[in-house]
Amino acid sequence: MSSEKLTTVEELQANLINAYHEEFPNDEPTICAFAPGRVNLIGEHSDYNSCFVFPMGISVGTMVIGKALDDQENPKCYFRTLAEDLKESKSFELDITEQIKPLESPKWGNYVVGVLALFLERIKPNKKKSFRALISTSVPIGGGLSSSASIEVAMCTFLEILYQDEYAYDLQLSQVEKALLCCKAEQTYANVPCGVMDQYISCFAKADHAILVDLTNSNVKHELTSGKFAENVEHCQQAAKILGHKNLRDVSSIDELEQGRDKMSPVTYRRAHHVITEMQRTQAGAQALENKDYKEFGRLMYESHESLRKYFEVSCAELDQLVELARSVDGVFGSRMTGAGFGGCTVTLVKKSSVEKCIETIKNNYKGKATFYQFEPSDGARSIDLKKSNDK
Ligand code: GLA
């Protein structure tokens, strides 16, 4: 098999338990939470325009293990990541008596601290708990498979378990509130103006399913920061405004966009063109998969990629080459970049019997070095029993 061997949930847990025992001999963690990464099949740069997305959970994700500690007078939280190749500190302690601000360093800490800060807004001040948490992820970092959302959602799941007996205020989060909380944490603490797709699917994913998500009125606010992603969010908002709508979802057709074309810059027009056509493709794609019409779904994937390349301008030469090489293989239905773009992964729909051929073709012809993953659609965030591993 020439795909990467994936770290299983059991292996992730065993590594974390070992690390825990090394650091805290004679002590046992009591909580274990897991949340998956995702791959988006179609519906890219749609979520923050209140359009449709069509992602699935994948079998790699982030796990957080740990326990509550006794010190309730001066509640403090200890975090440690098992991530290798980090230039920053791998652990830190956080005093949670005061309001929690974004960290100067380590930067990775903001993904967990942001979630904690927003979660604690739902807890009575005298009920805050000290805890320690060890974190490990099997999602390839920077691969566009949503490692950040899986860290946030795993952390939030850990906190839900930790605080399950303390229903202060309206603490008990619904799953939608949980996804929104994690998304807000990324926007405000990690400073990324993302939409809610990644956190949503990390919460709601279901084994053997891709999920068509309609994001009307997700009410996700965008804190615009610098960078290409933020610029594109802004172009989309401008286009909607020029066309007299709250967001691009409400634009009825490309004709409507054409009528407003003169009033917007060419870049704004191109961004809107992608979003409006992608919304149609995403709905058509979900229908095609339901009909088991893989050919049609594949065609829509290629079209989506072309639109992301030409109109949204978030592809790159490497991603384009990967798509073209996949397209040359018999048994491949479709292929496209997935996630935010500017690198990361392509997702390819291919007959099982042609997988090896596809990998071979890409390996032999791609100008860079590609890594291959075969994912099953997997379940969303959950608590994982610790006993099994401890009993081994
Ligand atoms: C990133 C963001 C998502 C979404 C995708 C593009 O993954 O976090 O919210 O906007 O890019 O579809």
JSON list of N, CA, C and O in Angstrom, two decimals, residues 337-381:
[
{"chain": "A", "resi": 337, "resn": "MET", "atom": "N", "xyz": [-8.74, 20.83, -5.50]},
{"chain": "A", "resi": 337, "resn": "MET", "atom": "CA", "xyz": [-8.11, 21.27, -4.25]},
{"chain": "A", "resi": 337, "resn": "MET", "atom": "C", "xyz": [-9.19, 21.29, -3.17]},
{"chain": "A", "resi": 337, "resn": "MET", "atom": "O", "xyz": [-10.37, 21.46, -3.46]},
{"chain": "A", "resi": 338, "resn": "THR", "atom": "N", "xyz": [-8.78, 21.10, -1.92]},
{"chain": "A", "resi": 338, "resn": "THR", "atom": "CA", "xyz": [-9.75, 21.14, -0.83]},
{"chain": "A", "resi": 338, "resn": "THR", "atom": "C", "xyz": [-9.23, 22.06, 0.27]},
{"chain": "A", "resi": 338, "resn": "THR", "atom": "O", "xyz": [-8.02, 22.15, 0.48]},
{"chain": "A", "resi": 339, "resn": "GLY", "atom": "N", "xyz": [-10.13, 22.75, 0.94]},
{"chain": "A", "resi": 339, "resn": "GLY", "atom": "CA", "xyz": [-9.73, 23.66, 2.01]},
{"chain": "A", "resi": 339, "resn": "GLY", "atom": "C", "xyz": [-9.45, 25.05, 1.47]},
{"chain": "A", "resi": 339, "resn": "GLY", "atom": "O", "xyz": [-9.88, 25.40, 0.36]},
{"chain": "A", "resi": 340, "resn": "ALA", "atom": "N", "xyz": [-8.71, 25.84, 2.24]},
{"chain": "A", "resi": 340, "resn": "ALA", "atom": "CA", "xyz": [-8.54, 27.25, 1.91]},
{"chain": "A", "resi": 340, "resn": "ALA", "atom": "C", "xyz": [-7.74, 27.48, 0.63]},
{"chain": "A", "resi": 340, "resn": "ALA", "atom": "O", "xyz": [-7.96, 28.44, -0.10]},
{"chain": "A", "resi": 341, "resn": "GLY", "atom": "N", "xyz": [-6.79, 26.57, 0.33]},
{"chain": "A", "resi": 341, "resn": "GLY", "atom": "CA", "xyz": [-5.99, 26.73, -0.88]},
{"chain": "A", "resi": 341, "resn": "GLY", "atom": "C", "xyz": [-4.59, 27.23, -0.61]},
{"chain": "A", "resi": 341, "resn": "GLY", "atom": "O", "xyz": [-4.12, 27.16, 0.53]},
{"chain": "A", "resi": 342, "resn": "PHE", "atom": "N", "xyz": [-3.92, 27.74, -1.63]},
{"chain": "A", "resi": 342, "resn": "PHE", "atom": "CA", "xyz": [-2.51, 28.16, -1.56]},
{"chain": "A", "resi": 342, "resn": "PHE", "atom": "C", "xyz": [-1.65, 27.00, -1.04]},
{"chain": "A", "resi": 342, "resn": "PHE", "atom": "O", "xyz": [-0.82, 27.18, -0.15]},
{"chain": "A", "resi": 343, "resn": "GLY", "atom": "N", "xyz": [-1.86, 25.82, -1.54]},
{"chain": "A", "resi": 343, "resn": "GLY", "atom": "CA", "xyz": [-1.13, 24.65, -1.04]},
{"chain": "A", "resi": 343, "resn": "GLY", "atom": "C", "xyz": [-2.12, 23.72, -0.37]},
{"chain": "A", "resi": 343, "resn": "GLY", "atom": "O", "xyz": [-3.34, 23.87, -0.54]},
{"chain": "A", "resi": 344, "resn": "GLY", "atom": "N", "xyz": [-1.61, 22.78, 0.39]},
{"chain": "A", "resi": 344, "resn": "GLY", "atom": "CA", "xyz": [-2.50, 21.82, 1.05]},
{"chain": "A", "resi": 344, "resn": "GLY", "atom": "C", "xyz": [-2.76, 20.62, 0.17]},
{"chain": "A", "resi": 344, "resn": "GLY", "atom": "O", "xyz": [-1.90, 20.21, -0.61]},
{"chain": "A", "resi": 345, "resn": "CYS", "atom": "N", "xyz": [-3.99, 20.11, 0.23]},
{"chain": "A", "resi": 345, "resn": "CYS", "atom": "CA", "xyz": [-4.28, 18.83, -0.41]},
{"chain": "A", "resi": 345, "resn": "CYS", "atom": "C", "xyz": [-5.26, 18.97, -1.57]},
{"chain": "A", "resi": 345, "resn": "CYS", "atom": "O", "xyz": [-6.02, 19.93, -1.64]},
{"chain": "A", "resi": 346, "resn": "THR", "atom": "N", "xyz": [-5.24, 17.97, -2.45]},
{"chain": "A", "resi": 346, "resn": "THR", "atom": "CA", "xyz": [-6.36, 17.77, -3.38]},
{"chain": "A", "resi": 346, "resn": "THR", "atom": "C", "xyz": [-7.14, 16.57, -2.87]},
{"chain": "A", "resi": 346, "resn": "THR", "atom": "O", "xyz": [-6.60, 15.72, -2.16]},
{"chain": "A", "resi": 347, "resn": "VAL", "atom": "N", "xyz": [-8.44, 16.52, -3.22]},
{"chain": "A", "resi": 347, "resn": "VAL", "atom": "CA", "xyz": [-9.25, 15.35, -2.88]},
{"chain": "A", "resi": 347, "resn": "VAL", "atom": "C", "xyz": [-9.68, 14.72, -4.21]},
{"chain": "A", "resi": 347, "resn": "VAL", "atom": "O", "xyz": [-10.06, 15.44, -5.15]},
{"chain": "A", "resi": 348, "resn": "THR", "atom": "N", "xyz": [-9.58, 13.41, -4.29]},
{"chain": "A", "resi": 348, "resn": "THR", "atom": "CA", "xyz": [-9.84, 12.72, -5.55]},
{"chain": "A", "resi": 348, "resn": "THR", "atom": "C", "xyz": [-10.85, 11.61, -5.34]},
{"chain": "A", "resi": 348, "resn": "THR", "atom": "O", "xyz": [-10.71, 10.82, -4.40]},
{"chain": "A", "resi": 349, "resn": "LEU", "atom": "N", "xyz": [-11.85, 11.59, -6.18]},
{"chain": "A", "resi": 349, "resn": "LEU", "atom": "CA", "xyz": [-12.84, 10.50, -6.14]},
{"chain": "A", "resi": 349, "resn": "LEU", "atom": "C", "xyz": [-12.42, 9.47, -7.19]},
{"chain": "A", "resi": 349, "resn": "LEU", "atom": "O", "xyz": [-12.35, 9.77, -8.38]},
{"chain": "A", "resi": 350, "resn": "VAL", "atom": "N", "xyz": [-12.12, 8.26, -6.71]},
{"chain": "A", "resi": 350, "resn": "VAL", "atom": "CA", "xyz": [-11.51, 7.27, -7.59]},
{"chain": "A", "resi": 350, "resn": "VAL", "atom": "C", "xyz": [-12.05, 5.88, -7.26]},
{"chain": "A", "resi": 350, "resn": "VAL", "atom": "O", "xyz": [-12.31, 5.57, -6.10]},
{"chain": "A", "resi": 351, "resn": "LYS", "atom": "N", "xyz": [-12.21, 5.06, -8.28]},
{"chain": "A", "resi": 351, "resn": "LYS", "atom": "CA", "xyz": [-12.64, 3.67, -8.06]},
{"chain": "A", "resi": 351, "resn": "LYS", "atom": "C", "xyz": [-11.59, 2.99, -7.19]},
{"chain": "A", "resi": 351, "resn": "LYS", "atom": "O", "xyz": [-10.39, 3.17, -7.42]},
{"chain": "A", "resi": 352, "resn": "LYS", "atom": "N", "xyz": [-12.05, 2.14, -6.29]},
{"chain": "A", "resi": 352, "resn": "LYS", "atom": "CA", "xyz": [-11.09, 1.43, -5.41]},
{"chain": "A", "resi": 352, "resn": "LYS", "atom": "C", "xyz": [-10.02, 0.74, -6.22]},
{"chain": "A", "resi": 352, "resn": "LYS", "atom": "O", "xyz": [-8.84, 0.76, -5.89]},
{"chain": "A", "resi": 353, "resn": "SER", "atom": "N", "xyz": [-10.44, 0.12, -7.32]},
{"chain": "A", "resi": 353, "resn": "SER", "atom": "CA", "xyz": [-9.49, -0.68, -8.12]},
{"chain": "A", "resi": 353, "resn": "SER", "atom": "C", "xyz": [-8.45, 0.19, -8.84]},
{"chain": "A", "resi": 353, "resn": "SER", "atom": "O", "xyz": [-7.46, -0.32, -9.34]},
{"chain": "A", "resi": 354, "resn": "SER", "atom": "N", "xyz": [-8.68, 1.51, -8.87]},
{"chain": "A", "resi": 354, "resn": "SER", "atom": "CA", "xyz": [-7.72, 2.38, -9.58]},
{"chain": "A", "resi": 354, "resn": "SER", "atom": "C", "xyz": [-6.85, 3.21, -8.64]},
{"chain": "A", "resi": 354, "resn": "SER", "atom": "O", "xyz": [-6.05, 4.03, -9.10]},
{"chain": "A", "resi": 355, "resn": "VAL", "atom": "N", "xyz": [-7.03, 3.00, -7.34]},
{"chain": "A", "resi": 355, "resn": "VAL", "atom": "CA", "xyz": [-6.30, 3.84, -6.37]},
{"chain": "A", "resi": 355, "resn": "VAL", "atom": "C", "xyz": [-4.78, 3.72, -6.57]},
{"chain": "A", "resi": 355, "resn": "VAL", "atom": "O", "xyz": [-4.07, 4.73, -6.67]},
{"chain": "A", "resi": 356, "resn": "GLU", "atom": "N", "xyz": [-4.30, 2.49, -6.65]},
{"chain": "A", "resi": 356, "resn": "GLU", "atom": "CA", "xyz": [-2.85, 2.29, -6.75]},
{"chain": "A", "resi": 356, "resn": "GLU", "atom": "C", "xyz": [-2.29, 2.91, -8.03]},
{"chain": "A", "resi": 356, "resn": "GLU", "atom": "O", "xyz": [-1.24, 3.53, -8.03]},
{"chain": "A", "resi": 357, "resn": "LYS", "atom": "N", "xyz": [-3.04, 2.76, -9.11]},
{"chain": "A", "resi": 357, "resn": "LYS", "atom": "CA", "xyz": [-2.63, 3.32, -10.41]},
{"chain": "A", "resi": 357, "resn": "LYS", "atom": "C", "xyz": [-2.53, 4.84, -10.31]},
{"chain": "A", "resi": 357, "resn": "LYS", "atom": "O", "xyz": [-1.59, 5.46, -10.81]},
{"chain": "A", "resi": 358, "resn": "CYS", "atom": "N", "xyz": [-3.51, 5.41, -9.64]},
{"chain": "A", "resi": 358, "resn": "CYS", "atom": "CA", "xyz": [-3.55, 6.87, -9.48]},
{"chain": "A", "resi": 358, "resn": "CYS", "atom": "C", "xyz": [-2.33, 7.34, -8.68]},
{"chain": "A", "resi": 358, "resn": "CYS", "atom": "O", "xyz": [-1.64, 8.30, -9.06]},
{"chain": "A", "resi": 359, "resn": "ILE", "atom": "N", "xyz": [-2.05, 6.64, -7.59]},
{"chain": "A", "resi": 359, "resn": "ILE", "atom": "CA", "xyz": [-0.90, 7.01, -6.75]},
{"chain": "A", "resi": 359, "resn": "ILE", "atom": "C", "xyz": [0.41, 6.89, -7.56]},
{"chain": "A", "resi": 359, "resn": "ILE", "atom": "O", "xyz": [1.25, 7.79, -7.54]},
{"chain": "A", "resi": 360, "resn": "GLU", "atom": "N", "xyz": [0.54, 5.77, -8.29]},
{"chain": "A", "resi": 360, "resn": "GLU", "atom": "CA", "xyz": [1.72, 5.55, -9.12]},
{"chain": "A", "resi": 360, "resn": "GLU", "atom": "C", "xyz": [1.94, 6.69, -10.11]},
{"chain": "A", "resi": 360, "resn": "GLU", "atom": "O", "xyz": [3.03, 7.24, -10.23]},
{"chain": "A", "resi": 361, "resn": "THR", "atom": "N", "xyz": [0.85, 7.03, -10.80]},
{"chain": "A", "resi": 361, "resn": "THR", "atom": "CA", "xyz": [0.93, 8.06, -11.85]},
{"chain": "A", "resi": 361, "resn": "THR", "atom": "C", "xyz": [1.40, 9.38, -11.25]},
{"chain": "A", "resi": 361, "resn": "THR", "atom": "O", "xyz": [2.26, 10.07, -11.80]},
{"chain": "A", "resi": 362, "resn": "ILE", "atom": "N", "xyz": [0.82, 9.72, -10.10]},
{"chain": "A", "resi": 362, "resn": "ILE", "atom": "CA", "xyz": [1.19, 11.00, -9.48]},
{"chain": "A", "resi": 362, "resn": "ILE", "atom": "C", "xyz": [2.63, 10.94, -8.98]},
{"chain": "A", "resi": 362, "resn": "ILE", "atom": "O", "xyz": [3.43, 11.85, -9.22]},
{"chain": "A", "resi": 363, "resn": "LYS", "atom": "N", "xyz": [2.97, 9.82, -8.35]},
{"chain": "A", "resi": 363, "resn": "LYS", "atom": "CA", "xyz": [4.35, 9.68, -7.83]},
{"chain": "A", "resi": 363, "resn": "LYS", "atom": "C", "xyz": [5.38, 9.86, -8.94]},
{"chain": "A", "resi": 363, "resn": "LYS", "atom": "O", "xyz": [6.39, 10.51, -8.76]},
{"chain": "A", "resi": 364, "resn": "ASN", "atom": "N", "xyz": [5.10, 9.23, -10.09]},
{"chain": "A", "resi": 364, "resn": "ASN", "atom": "CA", "xyz": [6.09, 9.24, -11.17]},
{"chain": "A", "resi": 364, "resn": "ASN", "atom": "C", "xyz": [6.16, 10.54, -11.94]},
{"chain": "A", "resi": 364, "resn": "ASN", "atom": "O", "xyz": [7.15, 10.81, -12.60]},
{"chain": "A", "resi": 365, "resn": "ASN", "atom": "N", "xyz": [5.10, 11.34, -11.85]},
{"chain": "A", "resi": 365, "resn": "ASN", "atom": "CA", "xyz": [5.08, 12.52, -12.72]},
{"chain": "A", "resi": 365, "resn": "ASN", "atom": "C", "xyz": [5.01, 13.87, -12.00]},
{"chain": "A", "resi": 365, "resn": "ASN", "atom": "O", "xyz": [5.29, 14.91, -12.60]},
{"chain": "A", "resi": 366, "resn": "TYR", "atom": "N", "xyz": [4.62, 13.86, -10.76]},
{"chain": "A", "resi": 366, "resn": "TYR", "atom": "CA", "xyz": [4.47, 15.13, -10.03]},
{"chain": "A", "resi": 366, "resn": "TYR", "atom": "C", "xyz": [5.85, 15.75, -9.80]},
{"chain": "A", "resi": 366, "resn": "TYR", "atom": "O", "xyz": [6.79, 15.04, -9.44]},
{"chain": "A", "resi": 367, "resn": "LYS", "atom": "N", "xyz": [5.91, 17.06, -10.00]},
{"chain": "A", "resi": 367, "resn": "LYS", "atom": "CA", "xyz": [7.24, 17.70, -9.89]},
{"chain": "A", "resi": 367, "resn": "LYS", "atom": "C", "xyz": [7.73, 17.82, -8.45]},
{"chain": "A", "resi": 367, "resn": "LYS", "atom": "O", "xyz": [8.91, 17.98, -8.19]},
{"chain": "A", "resi": 368, "resn": "GLY", "atom": "N", "xyz": [6.81, 17.73, -7.49]},
{"chain": "A", "resi": 368, "resn": "GLY", "atom": "CA", "xyz": [7.22, 17.76, -6.09]},
{"chain": "A", "resi": 368, "resn": "GLY", "atom": "C", "xyz": [7.17, 16.37, -5.50]},
{"chain": "A", "resi": 368, "resn": "GLY", "atom": "O", "xyz": [7.25, 15.37, -6.21]},
{"chain": "A", "resi": 369, "resn": "LYS", "atom": "N", "xyz": [7.01, 16.32, -4.17]},
{"chain": "A", "resi": 369, "resn": "LYS", "atom": "CA", "xyz": [6.87, 15.02, -3.52]},
{"chain": "A", "resi": 369, "resn": "LYS", "atom": "C", "xyz": [5.50, 15.00, -2.85]},
{"chain": "A", "resi": 369, "resn": "LYS", "atom": "O", "xyz": [5.23, 15.80, -1.96]},
{"chain": "A", "resi": 370, "resn": "ALA", "atom": "N", "xyz": [4.64, 14.10, -3.32]},
{"chain": "A", "resi": 370, "resn": "ALA", "atom": "CA", "xyz": [3.28, 14.08, -2.77]},
{"chain": "A", "resi": 370, "resn": "ALA", "atom": "C", "xyz": [3.14, 12.99, -1.71]},
{"chain": "A", "resi": 370, "resn": "ALA", "atom": "O", "xyz": [3.86, 12.01, -1.73]},
{"chain": "A", "resi": 371, "resn": "THR", "atom": "N", "xyz": [2.21, 13.20, -0.78]},
{"chain": "A", "resi": 371, "resn": "THR", "atom": "CA", "xyz": [1.88, 12.19, 0.22]},
{"chain": "A", "resi": 371, "resn": "THR", "atom": "C", "xyz": [0.42, 11.81, -0.02]},
{"chain": "A", "resi": 371, "resn": "THR", "atom": "O", "xyz": [-0.38, 12.67, -0.39]},
{"chain": "A", "resi": 372, "resn": "PHE", "atom": "N", "xyz": [0.09, 10.55, 0.20]},
{"chain": "A", "resi": 372, "resn": "PHE", "atom": "CA", "xyz": [-1.27, 10.09, -0.13]},
{"chain": "A", "resi": 372, "resn": "PHE", "atom": "C", "xyz": [-1.97, 9.57, 1.12]},
{"chain": "A", "resi": 372, "resn": "PHE", "atom": "O", "xyz": [-1.38, 8.82, 1.91]},
{"chain": "A", "resi": 373, "resn": "TYR", "atom": "N", "xyz": [-3.23, 9.93, 1.26]},
{"chain": "A", "resi": 373, "resn": "TYR", "atom": "CA", "xyz": [-4.03, 9.44, 2.40]},
{"chain": "A", "resi": 373, "resn": "TYR", "atom": "C", "xyz": [-5.30, 8.82, 1.87]},
{"chain": "A", "resi": 373, "resn": "TYR", "atom": "O", "xyz": [-5.93, 9.38, 0.96]},
{"chain": "A", "resi": 374, "resn": "GLN", "atom": "N", "xyz": [-5.67, 7.70, 2.44]},
{"chain": "A", "resi": 374, "resn": "GLN", "atom": "CA", "xyz": [-6.99, 7.14, 2.11]},
{"chain": "A", "resi": 374, "resn": "GLN", "atom": "C", "xyz": [-7.85, 7.22, 3.36]},
{"chain": "A", "resi": 374, "resn": "GLN", "atom": "O", "xyz": [-7.54, 6.58, 4.37]},
{"chain": "A", "resi": 375, "resn": "PHE", "atom": "N", "xyz": [-8.91, 8.02, 3.28]},
{"chain": "A", "resi": 375, "resn": "PHE", "atom": "CA", "xyz": [-9.75, 8.23, 4.46]},
{"chain": "A", "resi": 375, "resn": "PHE", "atom": "C", "xyz": [-11.12, 7.59, 4.30]},
{"chain": "A", "resi": 375, "resn": "PHE", "atom": "O", "xyz": [-11.69, 7.60, 3.21]},
{"chain": "A", "resi": 376, "resn": "GLU", "atom": "N", "xyz": [-11.62, 7.07, 5.38]},
{"chain": "A", "resi": 376, "resn": "GLU", "atom": "CA", "xyz": [-13.03, 6.67, 5.45]},
{"chain": "A", "resi": 376, "resn": "GLU", "atom": "C", "xyz": [-13.76, 7.85, 6.06]},
{"chain": "A", "resi": 376, "resn": "GLU", "atom": "O", "xyz": [-13.23, 8.51, 6.97]},
{"chain": "A", "resi": 377, "resn": "PRO", "atom": "N", "xyz": [-15.01, 8.12, 5.63]},
{"chain": "A", "resi": 377, "resn": "PRO", "atom": "CA", "xyz": [-15.78, 9.15, 6.34]},
{"chain": "A", "resi": 377, "resn": "PRO", "atom": "C", "xyz": [-15.99, 8.70, 7.78]},
{"chain": "A", "resi": 377, "resn": "PRO", "atom": "O", "xyz": [-16.44, 7.58, 8.02]},
{"chain": "A", "resi": 378, "resn": "SER", "atom": "N", "xyz": [-15.62, 9.56, 8.73]},
{"chain": "A", "resi": 378, "resn": "SER", "atom": "CA", "xyz": [-15.56, 9.12, 10.14]},
{"chain": "A", "resi": 378, "resn": "SER", "atom": "C", "xyz": [-16.45, 9.96, 11.05]},
{"chain": "A", "resi": 378, "resn": "SER", "atom": "O", "xyz": [-16.88, 11.05, 10.68]},
{"chain": "A", "resi": 379, "resn": "ASP", "atom": "N", "xyz": [-16.64, 9.46, 12.26]},
{"chain": "A", "resi": 379, "resn": "ASP", "atom": "CA", "xyz": [-17.52, 10.14, 13.24]},
{"chain": "A", "resi": 379, "resn": "ASP", "atom": "C", "xyz": [-16.93, 11.44, 13.75]},
{"chain": "A", "resi": 379, "resn": "ASP", "atom": "O", "xyz": [-15.71, 11.62, 13.76]},
{"chain": "A", "resi": 380, "resn": "GLY", "atom": "N", "xyz": [-17.80, 12.29, 14.26]},
{"chain": "A", "resi": 380, "resn": "GLY", "atom": "CA", "xyz": [-17.40, 13.58, 14.82]},
{"chain": "A", "resi": 380, "resn": "GLY", "atom": "C", "xyz": [-16.89, 13.46, 16.25]},
{"chain": "A", "resi": 380, "resn": "GLY", "atom": "O", "xyz": [-16.63, 12.37, 16.76]},
{"chain": "A", "resi": 381, "resn": "ALA", "atom": "N", "xyz": [-16.80, 14.63, 16.92]},
{"chain": "A", "resi": 381, "resn": "ALA", "atom": "CA", "xyz": [-16.18, 14.72, 18.24]},
{"chain": "A", "resi": 381, "resn": "ALA", "atom": "C", "xyz": [-16.86, 13.80, 19.24]},
{"chain": "A", "resi": 381, "resn": "ALA", "atom": "O", "xyz": [-18.08, 13.64, 19.22]}
]
